[in-house]
Coordinates of C-alpha atoms in Angstrom, one line a residue:
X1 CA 15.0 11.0 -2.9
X2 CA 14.3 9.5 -5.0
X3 CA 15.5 8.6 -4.1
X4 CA 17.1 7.7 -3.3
X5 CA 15.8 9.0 -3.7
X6 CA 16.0 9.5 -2.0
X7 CA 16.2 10.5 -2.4
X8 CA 14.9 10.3 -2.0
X9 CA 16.6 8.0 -2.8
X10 CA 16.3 5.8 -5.7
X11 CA 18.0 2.0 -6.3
X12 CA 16.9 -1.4 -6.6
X13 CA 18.5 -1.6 -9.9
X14 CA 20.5 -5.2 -9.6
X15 CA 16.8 -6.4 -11.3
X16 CA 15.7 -3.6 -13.3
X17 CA 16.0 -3.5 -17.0
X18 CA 19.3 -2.2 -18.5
X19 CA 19.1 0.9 -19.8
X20 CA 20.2 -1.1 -23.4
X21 CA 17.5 -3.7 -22.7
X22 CA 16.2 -3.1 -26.0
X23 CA 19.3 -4.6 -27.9
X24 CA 19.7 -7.4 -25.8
X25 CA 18.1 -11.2 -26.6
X26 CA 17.2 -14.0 -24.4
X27 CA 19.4 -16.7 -24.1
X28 CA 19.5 -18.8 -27.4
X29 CA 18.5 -21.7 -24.6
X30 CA 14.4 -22.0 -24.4
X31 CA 14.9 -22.7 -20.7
X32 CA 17.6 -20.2 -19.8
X33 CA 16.9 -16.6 -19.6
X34 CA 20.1 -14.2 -19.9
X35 CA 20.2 -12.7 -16.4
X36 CA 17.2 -11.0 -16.1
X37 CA 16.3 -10.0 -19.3
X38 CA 13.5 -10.6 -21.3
X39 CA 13.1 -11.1 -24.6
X40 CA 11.9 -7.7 -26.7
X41 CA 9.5 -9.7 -28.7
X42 CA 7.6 -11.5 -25.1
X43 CA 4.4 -10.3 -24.6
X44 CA 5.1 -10.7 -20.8
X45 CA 7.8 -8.5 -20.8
X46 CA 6.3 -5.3 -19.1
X47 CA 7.9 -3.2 -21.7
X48 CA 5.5 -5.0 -24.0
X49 CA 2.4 -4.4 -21.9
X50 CA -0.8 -1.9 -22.9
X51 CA -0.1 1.3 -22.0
X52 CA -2.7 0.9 -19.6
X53 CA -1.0 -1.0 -17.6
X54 CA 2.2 0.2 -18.0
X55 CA 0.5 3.7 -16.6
X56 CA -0.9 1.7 -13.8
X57 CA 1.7 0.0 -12.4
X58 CA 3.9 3.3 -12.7
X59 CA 0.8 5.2 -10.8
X60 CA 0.9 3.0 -8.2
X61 CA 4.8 3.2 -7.7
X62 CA 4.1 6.8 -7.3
X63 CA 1.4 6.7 -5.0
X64 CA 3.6 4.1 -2.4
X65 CA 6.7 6.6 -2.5
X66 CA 4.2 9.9 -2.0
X67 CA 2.6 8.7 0.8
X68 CA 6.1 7.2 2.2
X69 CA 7.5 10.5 2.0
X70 CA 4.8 12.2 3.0
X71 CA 5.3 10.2 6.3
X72 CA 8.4 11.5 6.2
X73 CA 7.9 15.2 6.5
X74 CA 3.9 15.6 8.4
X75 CA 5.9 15.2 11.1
X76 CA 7.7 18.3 11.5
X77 CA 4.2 20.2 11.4
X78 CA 3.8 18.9 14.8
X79 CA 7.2 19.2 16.0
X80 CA 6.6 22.3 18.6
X81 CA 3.6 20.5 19.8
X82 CA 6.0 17.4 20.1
X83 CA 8.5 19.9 22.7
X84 CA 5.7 20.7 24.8
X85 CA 3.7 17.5 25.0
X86 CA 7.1 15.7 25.7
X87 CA 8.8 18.2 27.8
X88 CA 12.0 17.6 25.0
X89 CA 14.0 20.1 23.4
X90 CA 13.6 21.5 20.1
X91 CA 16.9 19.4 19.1
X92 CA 15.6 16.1 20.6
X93 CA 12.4 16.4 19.1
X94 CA 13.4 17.0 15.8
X95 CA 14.9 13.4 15.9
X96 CA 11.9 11.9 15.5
X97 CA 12.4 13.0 12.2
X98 CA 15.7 12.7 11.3
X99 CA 15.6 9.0 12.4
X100 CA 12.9 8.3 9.8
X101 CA 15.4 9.2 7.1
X102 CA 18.0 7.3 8.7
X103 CA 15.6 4.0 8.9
X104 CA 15.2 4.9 5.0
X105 CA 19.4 5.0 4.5
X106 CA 19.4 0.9 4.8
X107 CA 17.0 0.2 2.1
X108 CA 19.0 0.8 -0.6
X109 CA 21.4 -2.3 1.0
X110 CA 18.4 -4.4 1.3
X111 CA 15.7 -4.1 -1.3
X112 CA 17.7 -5.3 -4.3
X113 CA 18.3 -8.5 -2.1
X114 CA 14.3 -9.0 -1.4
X115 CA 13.4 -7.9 -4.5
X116 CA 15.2 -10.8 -6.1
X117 CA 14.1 -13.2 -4.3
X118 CA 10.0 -12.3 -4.1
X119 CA 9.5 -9.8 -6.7
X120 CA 8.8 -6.0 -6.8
X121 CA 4.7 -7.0 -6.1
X122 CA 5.3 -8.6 -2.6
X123 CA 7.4 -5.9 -0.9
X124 CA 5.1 -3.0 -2.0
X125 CA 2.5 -5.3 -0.4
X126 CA 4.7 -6.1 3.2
X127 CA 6.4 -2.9 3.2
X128 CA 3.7 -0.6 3.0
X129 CA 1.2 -2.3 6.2
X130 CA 4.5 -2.7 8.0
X131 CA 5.6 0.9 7.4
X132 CA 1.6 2.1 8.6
X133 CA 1.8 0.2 11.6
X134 CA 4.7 1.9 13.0
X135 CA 3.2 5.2 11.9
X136 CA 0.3 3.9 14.2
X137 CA 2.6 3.3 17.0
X138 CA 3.7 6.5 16.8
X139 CA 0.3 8.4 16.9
X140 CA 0.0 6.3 20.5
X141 CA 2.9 7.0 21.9
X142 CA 3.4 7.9 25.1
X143 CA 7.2 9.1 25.6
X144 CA 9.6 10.1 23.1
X145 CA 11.9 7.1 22.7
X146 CA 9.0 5.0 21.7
X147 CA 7.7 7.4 19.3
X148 CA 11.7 8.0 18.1
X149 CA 12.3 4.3 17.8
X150 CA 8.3 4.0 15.9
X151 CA 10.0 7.1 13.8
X152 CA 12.2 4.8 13.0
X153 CA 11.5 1.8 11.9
X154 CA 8.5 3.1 9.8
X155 CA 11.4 4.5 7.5
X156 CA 12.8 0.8 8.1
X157 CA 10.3 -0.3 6.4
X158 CA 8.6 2.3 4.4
X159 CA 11.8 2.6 2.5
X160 CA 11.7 0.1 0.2
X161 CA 8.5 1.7 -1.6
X162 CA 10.9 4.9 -2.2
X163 CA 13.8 2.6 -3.4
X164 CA 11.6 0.2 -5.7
X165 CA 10.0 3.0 -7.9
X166 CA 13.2 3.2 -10.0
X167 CA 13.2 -1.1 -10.4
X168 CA 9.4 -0.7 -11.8
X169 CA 9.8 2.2 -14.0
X170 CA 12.6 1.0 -15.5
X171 CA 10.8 -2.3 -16.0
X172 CA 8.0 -1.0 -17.9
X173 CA 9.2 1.8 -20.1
X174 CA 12.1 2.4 -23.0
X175 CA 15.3 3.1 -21.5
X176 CA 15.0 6.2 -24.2
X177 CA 13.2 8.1 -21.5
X178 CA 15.6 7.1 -18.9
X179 CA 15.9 10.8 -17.7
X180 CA 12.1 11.1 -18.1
X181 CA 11.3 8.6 -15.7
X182 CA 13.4 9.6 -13.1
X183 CA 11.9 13.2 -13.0
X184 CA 8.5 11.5 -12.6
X185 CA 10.0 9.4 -9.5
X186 CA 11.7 12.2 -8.2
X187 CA 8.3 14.6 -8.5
X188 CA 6.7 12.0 -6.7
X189 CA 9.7 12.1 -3.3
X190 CA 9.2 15.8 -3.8
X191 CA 5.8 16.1 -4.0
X192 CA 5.1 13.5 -1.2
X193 CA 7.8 16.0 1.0
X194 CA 6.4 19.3 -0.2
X195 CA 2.8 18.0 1.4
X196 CA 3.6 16.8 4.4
X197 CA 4.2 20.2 6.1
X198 CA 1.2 21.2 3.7
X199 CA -1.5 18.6 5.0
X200 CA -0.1 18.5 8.5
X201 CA -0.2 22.0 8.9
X202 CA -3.9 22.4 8.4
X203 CA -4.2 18.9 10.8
X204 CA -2.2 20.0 13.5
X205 CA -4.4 23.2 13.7
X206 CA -7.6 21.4 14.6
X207 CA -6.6 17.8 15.9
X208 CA -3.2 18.2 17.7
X209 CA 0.2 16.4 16.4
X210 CA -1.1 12.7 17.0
X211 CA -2.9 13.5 13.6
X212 CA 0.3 14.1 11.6
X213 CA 0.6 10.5 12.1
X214 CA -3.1 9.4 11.4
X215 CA -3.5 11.4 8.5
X216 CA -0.3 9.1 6.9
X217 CA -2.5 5.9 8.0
X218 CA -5.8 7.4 6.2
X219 CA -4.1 7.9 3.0
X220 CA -2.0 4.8 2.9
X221 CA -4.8 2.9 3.4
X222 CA -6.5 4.3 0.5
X223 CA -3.1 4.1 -1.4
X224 CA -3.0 0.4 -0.7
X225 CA -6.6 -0.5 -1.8
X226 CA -5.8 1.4 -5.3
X227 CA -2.0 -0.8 -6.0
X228 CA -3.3 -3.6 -4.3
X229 CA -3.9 -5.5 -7.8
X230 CA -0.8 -4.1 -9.3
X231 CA 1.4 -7.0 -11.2
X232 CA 4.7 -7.9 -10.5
X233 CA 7.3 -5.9 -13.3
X234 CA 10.3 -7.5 -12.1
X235 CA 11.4 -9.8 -14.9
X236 CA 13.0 -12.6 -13.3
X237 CA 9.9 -12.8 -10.9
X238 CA 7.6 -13.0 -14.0
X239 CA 9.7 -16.0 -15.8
X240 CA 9.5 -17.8 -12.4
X241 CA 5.8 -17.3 -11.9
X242 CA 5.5 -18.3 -15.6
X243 CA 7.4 -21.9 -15.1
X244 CA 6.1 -22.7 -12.1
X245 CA 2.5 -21.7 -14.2
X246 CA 3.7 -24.2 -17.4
X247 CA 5.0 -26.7 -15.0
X248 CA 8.2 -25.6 -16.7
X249 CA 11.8 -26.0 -15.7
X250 CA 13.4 -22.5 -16.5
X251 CA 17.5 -21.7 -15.3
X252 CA 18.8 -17.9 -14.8
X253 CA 21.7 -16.3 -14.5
X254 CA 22.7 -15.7 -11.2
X255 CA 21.0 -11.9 -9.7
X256 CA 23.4 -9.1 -9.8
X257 CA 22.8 -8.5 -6.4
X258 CA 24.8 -11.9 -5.4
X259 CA 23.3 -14.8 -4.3
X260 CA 24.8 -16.2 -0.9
X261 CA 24.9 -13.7 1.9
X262 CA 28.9 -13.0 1.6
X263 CA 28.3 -11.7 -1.8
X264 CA 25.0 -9.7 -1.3
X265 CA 27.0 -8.0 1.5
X266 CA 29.9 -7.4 -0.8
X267 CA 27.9 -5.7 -3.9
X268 CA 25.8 -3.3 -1.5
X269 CA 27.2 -2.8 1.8
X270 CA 31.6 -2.9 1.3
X271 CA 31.6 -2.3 -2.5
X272 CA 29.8 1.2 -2.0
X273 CA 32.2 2.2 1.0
X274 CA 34.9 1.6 -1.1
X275 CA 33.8 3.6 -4.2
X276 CA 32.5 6.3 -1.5
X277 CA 36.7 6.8 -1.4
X278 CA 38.5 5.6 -4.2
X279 CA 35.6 6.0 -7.4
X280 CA 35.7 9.7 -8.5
X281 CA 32.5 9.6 -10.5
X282 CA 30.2 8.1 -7.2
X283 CA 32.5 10.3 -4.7
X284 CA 31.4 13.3 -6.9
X285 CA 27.8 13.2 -7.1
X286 CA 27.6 11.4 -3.7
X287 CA 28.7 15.2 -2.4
X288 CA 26.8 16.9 -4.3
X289 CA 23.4 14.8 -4.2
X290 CA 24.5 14.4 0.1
X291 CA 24.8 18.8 0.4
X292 CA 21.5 18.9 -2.1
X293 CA 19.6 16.4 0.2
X294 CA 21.1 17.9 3.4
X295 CA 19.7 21.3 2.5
X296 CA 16.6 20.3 1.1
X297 CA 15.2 18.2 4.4
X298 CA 16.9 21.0 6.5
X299 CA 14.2 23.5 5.2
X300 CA 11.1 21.6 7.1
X301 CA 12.8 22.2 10.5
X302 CA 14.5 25.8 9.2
X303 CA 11.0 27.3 7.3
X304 CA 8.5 26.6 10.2
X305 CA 11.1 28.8 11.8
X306 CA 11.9 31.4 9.9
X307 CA 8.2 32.4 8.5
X308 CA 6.8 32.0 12.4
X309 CA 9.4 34.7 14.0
X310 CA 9.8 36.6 10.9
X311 CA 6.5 37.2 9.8
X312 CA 4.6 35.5 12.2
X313 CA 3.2 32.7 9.9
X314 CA 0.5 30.2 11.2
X315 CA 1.3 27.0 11.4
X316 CA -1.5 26.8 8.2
X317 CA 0.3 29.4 6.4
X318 CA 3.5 27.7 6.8
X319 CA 2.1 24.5 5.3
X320 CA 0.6 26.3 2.4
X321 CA 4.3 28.4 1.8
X322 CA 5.9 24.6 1.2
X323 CA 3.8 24.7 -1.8
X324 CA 6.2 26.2 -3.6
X325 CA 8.6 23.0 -3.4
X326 CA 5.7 21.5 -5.7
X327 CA 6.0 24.4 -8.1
X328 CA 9.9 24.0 -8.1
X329 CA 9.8 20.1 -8.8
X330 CA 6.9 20.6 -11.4
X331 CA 9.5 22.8 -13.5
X332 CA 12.5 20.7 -13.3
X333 CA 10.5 17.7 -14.7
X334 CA 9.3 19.9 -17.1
X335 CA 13.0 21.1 -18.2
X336 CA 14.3 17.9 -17.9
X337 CA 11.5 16.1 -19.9
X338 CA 12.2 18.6 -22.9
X339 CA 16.0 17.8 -22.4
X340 CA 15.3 14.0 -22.9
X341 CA 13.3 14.0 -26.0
X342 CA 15.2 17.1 -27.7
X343 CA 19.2 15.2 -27.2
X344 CA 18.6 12.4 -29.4
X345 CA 17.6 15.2 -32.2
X346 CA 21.0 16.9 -31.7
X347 CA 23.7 15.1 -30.1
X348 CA 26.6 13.8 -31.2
X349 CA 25.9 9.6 -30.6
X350 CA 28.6 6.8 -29.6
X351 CA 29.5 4.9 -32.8
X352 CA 27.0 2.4 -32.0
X353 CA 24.5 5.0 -32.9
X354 CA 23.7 5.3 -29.0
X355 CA 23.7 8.7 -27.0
X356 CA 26.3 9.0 -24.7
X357 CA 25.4 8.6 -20.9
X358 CA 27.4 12.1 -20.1
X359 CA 24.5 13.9 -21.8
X360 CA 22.6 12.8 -18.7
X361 CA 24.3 15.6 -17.1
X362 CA 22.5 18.6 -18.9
X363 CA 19.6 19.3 -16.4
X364 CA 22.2 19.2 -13.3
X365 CA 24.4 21.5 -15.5
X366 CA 21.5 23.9 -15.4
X367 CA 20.1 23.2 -11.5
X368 CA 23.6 23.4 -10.2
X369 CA 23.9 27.7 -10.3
X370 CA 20.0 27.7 -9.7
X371 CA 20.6 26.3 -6.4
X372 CA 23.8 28.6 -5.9
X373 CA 21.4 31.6 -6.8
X374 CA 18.7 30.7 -4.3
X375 CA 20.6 30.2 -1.6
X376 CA 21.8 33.5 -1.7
X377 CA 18.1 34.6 -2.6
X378 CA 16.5 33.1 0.4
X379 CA 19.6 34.0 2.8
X380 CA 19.4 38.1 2.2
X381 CA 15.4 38.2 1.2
X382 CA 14.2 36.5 4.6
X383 CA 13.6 39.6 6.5
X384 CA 10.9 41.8 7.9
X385 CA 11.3 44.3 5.6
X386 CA 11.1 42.0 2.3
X387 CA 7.6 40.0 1.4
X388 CA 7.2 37.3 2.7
X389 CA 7.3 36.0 -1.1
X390 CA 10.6 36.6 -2.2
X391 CA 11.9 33.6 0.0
X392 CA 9.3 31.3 -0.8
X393 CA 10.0 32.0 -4.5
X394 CA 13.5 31.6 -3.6
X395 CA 12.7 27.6 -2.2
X396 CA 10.6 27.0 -5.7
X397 CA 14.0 28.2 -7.3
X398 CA 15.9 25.9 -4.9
X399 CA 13.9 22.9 -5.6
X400 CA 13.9 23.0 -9.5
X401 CA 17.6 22.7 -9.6
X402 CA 18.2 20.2 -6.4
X403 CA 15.8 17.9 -8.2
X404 CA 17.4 18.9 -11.5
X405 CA 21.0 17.2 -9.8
X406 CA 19.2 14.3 -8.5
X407 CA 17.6 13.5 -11.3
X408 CA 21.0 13.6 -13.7
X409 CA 23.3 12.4 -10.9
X410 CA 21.0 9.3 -10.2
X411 CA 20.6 8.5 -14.3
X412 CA 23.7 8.9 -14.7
X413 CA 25.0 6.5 -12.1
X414 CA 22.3 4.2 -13.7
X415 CA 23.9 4.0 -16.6
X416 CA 27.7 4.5 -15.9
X417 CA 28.2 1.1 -15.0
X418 CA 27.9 -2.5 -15.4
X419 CA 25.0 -3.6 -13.8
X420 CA 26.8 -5.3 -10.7
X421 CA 28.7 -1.7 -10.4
X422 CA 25.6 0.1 -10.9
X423 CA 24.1 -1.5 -7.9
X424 CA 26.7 -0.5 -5.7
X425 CA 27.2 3.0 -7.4
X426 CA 23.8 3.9 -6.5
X427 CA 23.7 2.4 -3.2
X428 CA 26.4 4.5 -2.0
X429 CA 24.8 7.7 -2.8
X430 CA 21.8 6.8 -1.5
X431 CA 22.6 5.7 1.4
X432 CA 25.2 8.5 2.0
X433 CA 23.0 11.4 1.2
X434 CA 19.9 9.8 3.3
X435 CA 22.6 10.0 6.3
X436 CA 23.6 13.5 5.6
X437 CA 20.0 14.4 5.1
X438 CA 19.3 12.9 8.3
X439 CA 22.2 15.4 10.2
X440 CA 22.0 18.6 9.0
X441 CA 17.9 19.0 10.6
X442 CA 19.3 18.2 13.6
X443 CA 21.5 21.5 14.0
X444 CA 20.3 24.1 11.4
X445 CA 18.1 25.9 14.1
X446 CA 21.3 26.3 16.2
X447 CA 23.3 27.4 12.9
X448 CA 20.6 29.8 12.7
X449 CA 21.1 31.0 15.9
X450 CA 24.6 32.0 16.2
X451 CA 25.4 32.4 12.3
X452 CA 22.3 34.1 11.7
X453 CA 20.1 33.2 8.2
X454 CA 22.0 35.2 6.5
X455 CA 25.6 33.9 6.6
X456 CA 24.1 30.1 7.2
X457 CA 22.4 30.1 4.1
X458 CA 25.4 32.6 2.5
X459 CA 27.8 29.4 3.1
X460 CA 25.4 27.0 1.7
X461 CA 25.6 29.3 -1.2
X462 CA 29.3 29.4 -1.1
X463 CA 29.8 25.5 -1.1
X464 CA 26.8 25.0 -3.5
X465 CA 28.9 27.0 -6.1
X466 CA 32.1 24.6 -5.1
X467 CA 30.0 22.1 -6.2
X468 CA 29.2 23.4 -9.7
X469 CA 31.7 22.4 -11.8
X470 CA 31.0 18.3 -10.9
X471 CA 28.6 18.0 -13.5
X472 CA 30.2 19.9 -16.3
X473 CA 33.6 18.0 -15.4
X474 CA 31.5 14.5 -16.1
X475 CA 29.8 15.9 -19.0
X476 CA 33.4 16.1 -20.3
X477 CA 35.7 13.9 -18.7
X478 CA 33.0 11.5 -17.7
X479 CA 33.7 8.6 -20.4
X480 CA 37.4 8.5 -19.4
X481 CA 36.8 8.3 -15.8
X482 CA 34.5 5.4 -16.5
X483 CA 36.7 3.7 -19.0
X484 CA 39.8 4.5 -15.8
X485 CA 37.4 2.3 -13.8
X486 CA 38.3 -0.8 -12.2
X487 CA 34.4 -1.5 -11.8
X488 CA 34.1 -1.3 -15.7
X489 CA 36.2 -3.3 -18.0
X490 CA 34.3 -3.6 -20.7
X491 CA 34.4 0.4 -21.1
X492 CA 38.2 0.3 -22.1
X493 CA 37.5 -1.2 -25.9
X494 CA 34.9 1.1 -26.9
X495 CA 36.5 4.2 -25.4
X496 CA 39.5 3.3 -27.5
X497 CA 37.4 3.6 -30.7
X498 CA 35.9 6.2 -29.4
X499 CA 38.6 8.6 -28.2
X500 CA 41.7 7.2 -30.0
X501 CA 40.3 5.3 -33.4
X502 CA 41.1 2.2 -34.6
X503 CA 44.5 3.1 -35.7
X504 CA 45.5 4.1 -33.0
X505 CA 44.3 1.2 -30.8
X506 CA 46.1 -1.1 -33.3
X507 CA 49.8 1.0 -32.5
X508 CA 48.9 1.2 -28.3
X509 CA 48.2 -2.7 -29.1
X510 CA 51.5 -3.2 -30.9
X511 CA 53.5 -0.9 -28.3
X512 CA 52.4 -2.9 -25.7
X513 CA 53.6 -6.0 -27.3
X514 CA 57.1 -4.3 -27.0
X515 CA 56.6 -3.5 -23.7
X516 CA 56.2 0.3 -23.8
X517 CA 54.3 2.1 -21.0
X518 CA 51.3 3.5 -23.4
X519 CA 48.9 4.1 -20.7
X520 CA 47.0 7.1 -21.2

């Protein structure tokens, strides 16, 4: 989800360090600051900070998305309990989760904005209470449209915690491990998922589905007292704090995210419509990350399922099979750690000595046919007369290459634009994939039904393969497409060098003089 991850999700990065941070200066001005940059040499730049702290404030980004996701998923432990108690269909009761992701699809569009304007510190600290007491007007409720509209609005306001993990780790380590740090945020989205089935299998059992809900509150409080004296990592929050400290008049750059409400709405809200259609790079990995995330939440409605009439599963045993989503994530962080440190060794770099941001692509290169292969895995091993294993192994498969895509889709977006661009990029596929993800739950069990598991997972399968040759098209065309781009100028000079050498930027130059159509 991250997530968005998102998702999860993903996002806030209009105020997160550029992932070339390290080669940029402050403004030669004592009282301006470029943007919101910091200089590499400030000791308050969080990059600078101990490691202790750095490991702090990135623990306690983990901790708020795990227990937001978490919040996401205990739900569906409950969700049979939630038919009867109710007297709702299986359909209408698994809206109470499906509207919780679809609270969570607006935070991309408004986190970057509140983020600028108080710092990362203060929305962890507002969004997380908020978020815990809708989960506590949830446990009390006593019709389905309140607890559906609770549902919803603690992924309202939960959200943010799942999109501001990206803005912190960004702030606090080297863009280097760019890759590195999103695996960590996505294992957190996953891991936070993978338990709530987990925990609020063995809860339901003895307390009833109320405690799906109370559980979240128990563990957020204790999630809140551990961040609760985190520091702000946003970098224009800490010059402000540090003027208004000094008694010291300090001017910045305008935010990336836009500053009147005309513009904020433009850069996340009609800017990422638009590239939804016309920018091939964010309409490519918005499908693929949207089917990835769609498949991925339909499992908590489509497992409880399966392993209950299949094998005749326990709602415990259930819980304890998602454990094999935490296996899968573990080894796509793994894989696409050891990808981020080896490609400097070996690559071929930009002239500029950097490495190229289609390299970002490799672990998706790899995850796309392991998703392909467990799909067809779980669709044809999910019977009576295979162990109850082989499917399970089949969703650990699953989740190493879905996180695998998120995790190169969303660094890759991160870095394929300029800031302002990147911003809306990465809004779009949030949001978009959080809405899909928020669908598909709500009519897998009838696919199911009159498709059968085998032929509904069979063309999952079919259009997860469609979707395999996305990354390995941007791994190869990607620095053209972004140079084609209307939402990055600045590409078309250095792809020139790049692709066509000096000389021949010097005779397209010339040609153009003369008025000949040279455009590639």
């Amino acid at each position: 989800m991250s997530s968005d991850a998102a998702s999860p999700s993903h996002l806030d990065v209009s105020d997160s360090t550029s992932p070339h941070a390290d080669t940029m200066k402050t403004a030669a001005d004592p009282m301006a600051a470029a943007g919101h940059m910091m200089s590499a040499d400030d000791p308050d730049n969080p990059q600078n900070w101990p490691l202790s702290n750095k490991i702090y404030a990135s623990a306690v980004a983990f901790a708020f998305t795990w227990v937001v996701a978490l919040g996401i998923t205990s739900y569906t432990a409950g969700v049979s309990e939630v038919v009867e108690r109710f007297d709702v269909t299986m359909q209408v009761a698994i809206l109470g989760f499906s509207l919780n992701l679809l609270g969570i699809a607006f935070a991309p569009i408004i986190t970057p904005h509140l983020s600028e304007r108080f710092g990362r510190q203060a929305i962890y600290l507002v969004s997380l209470p908020t978020f815990s007491l809708f989960i506590l007007g949830a446990s009390f409720s006593r019709s389905f449209p309140a607890l559906a509209v609770c549902r919803f609005f603690a992924g309202f306001f939960g959200g943010p915690c799942i999109v501001l993990i990206e803005g912190t780790f960004a702030d606090v380590w080297s863009a280097n491990t760019t890759v590195m740090y999103y695996s960590f945020l996505a294992l957190a989205s996953f891991i936070g998922t993978a338990c709530g089935p987990l925990i609020g299998g063995f809860v339901v059992a003895y307390g009833g589905w109320r405690w799906t809900q109370w559980i979240i509150l128990i563990l957020a409080l204790g999630v809140y007292l551990f961040g609760i004296a985190q520091p702000d990592t946003y970098p224009r929050e800490i010059q402000r704090r540090r003027a208004k400290r000094n008694g010291m008049p300090l001017k910045l750059m305008d935010a990336q995210s836009g500053v009147t409400m005309k513009d904020m709405s433009i850069v996340t809200f009609f800017v990422p419509l638009k590239m939804l259609v016309t920018e091939p790079i964010v309409i490519g990995l918005s499908l693929e990350v949207g089917f990835i995330f769609a498949v991925t939440f339909q499992w908590f409605i489509a497992i409880p399922a399966v392993l209950e009439t299949t094998y005749s599963f326990t709602v415990q045993q259930v819980g304890v099979a998602f454990s094999g989503a935490i296996l899968g994530a573990s080894l796509s962080t793994t894989m696409s750690t050891i990808i981020d440190i080896s490609v400097p060794h070996w690559c071929i770099r930009n002239h500029n000595g950097t490495v190229p941001e289609e390299y970002r692509m490799l672990p998706a290169m790899i995850g796309g046919p392991l998703v392909m292969t467990s799909l067809f895995w779980i669709a044809w091993t999910a019977s009576p007369s295979v162990h109850w294993l082989s499917p399970i192994f089949g969703t650990a498969v699953y989740i190493w290459g879905a996180q695998s895509i998120i995790v190169s889709s969303i660094s890759y977006l991160f870095d394929a634009y300029p800031p302002r661009g990147t911003l809306s990029a990465l809004t779009a596929a949030a949001s978009f994939r959080l809405i899909v993800a928020a669908i598909i739950p709500l009519v897998i069990i009838e696919m199911i039904t009159n498709l059968t598991g085998g032929w509904t997972y069979s063309a999952f399968g079919f259009i997860s393969a469609a979707l395999i040759p996305i990354p390995w098209i941007l791994y190869k065309f990607g620095a053209r497409l972004r140079a084609a781009s209307k939402y990055n100028p600045q590409m078309r000079g250095s792809m020139m060098e790049n692709v066509l050498g000096r000389d021949e930027e010097m005779q397209m130059q010339e040609a153009q003089m003369h008025g000949m159509d040279t455009r590639m």
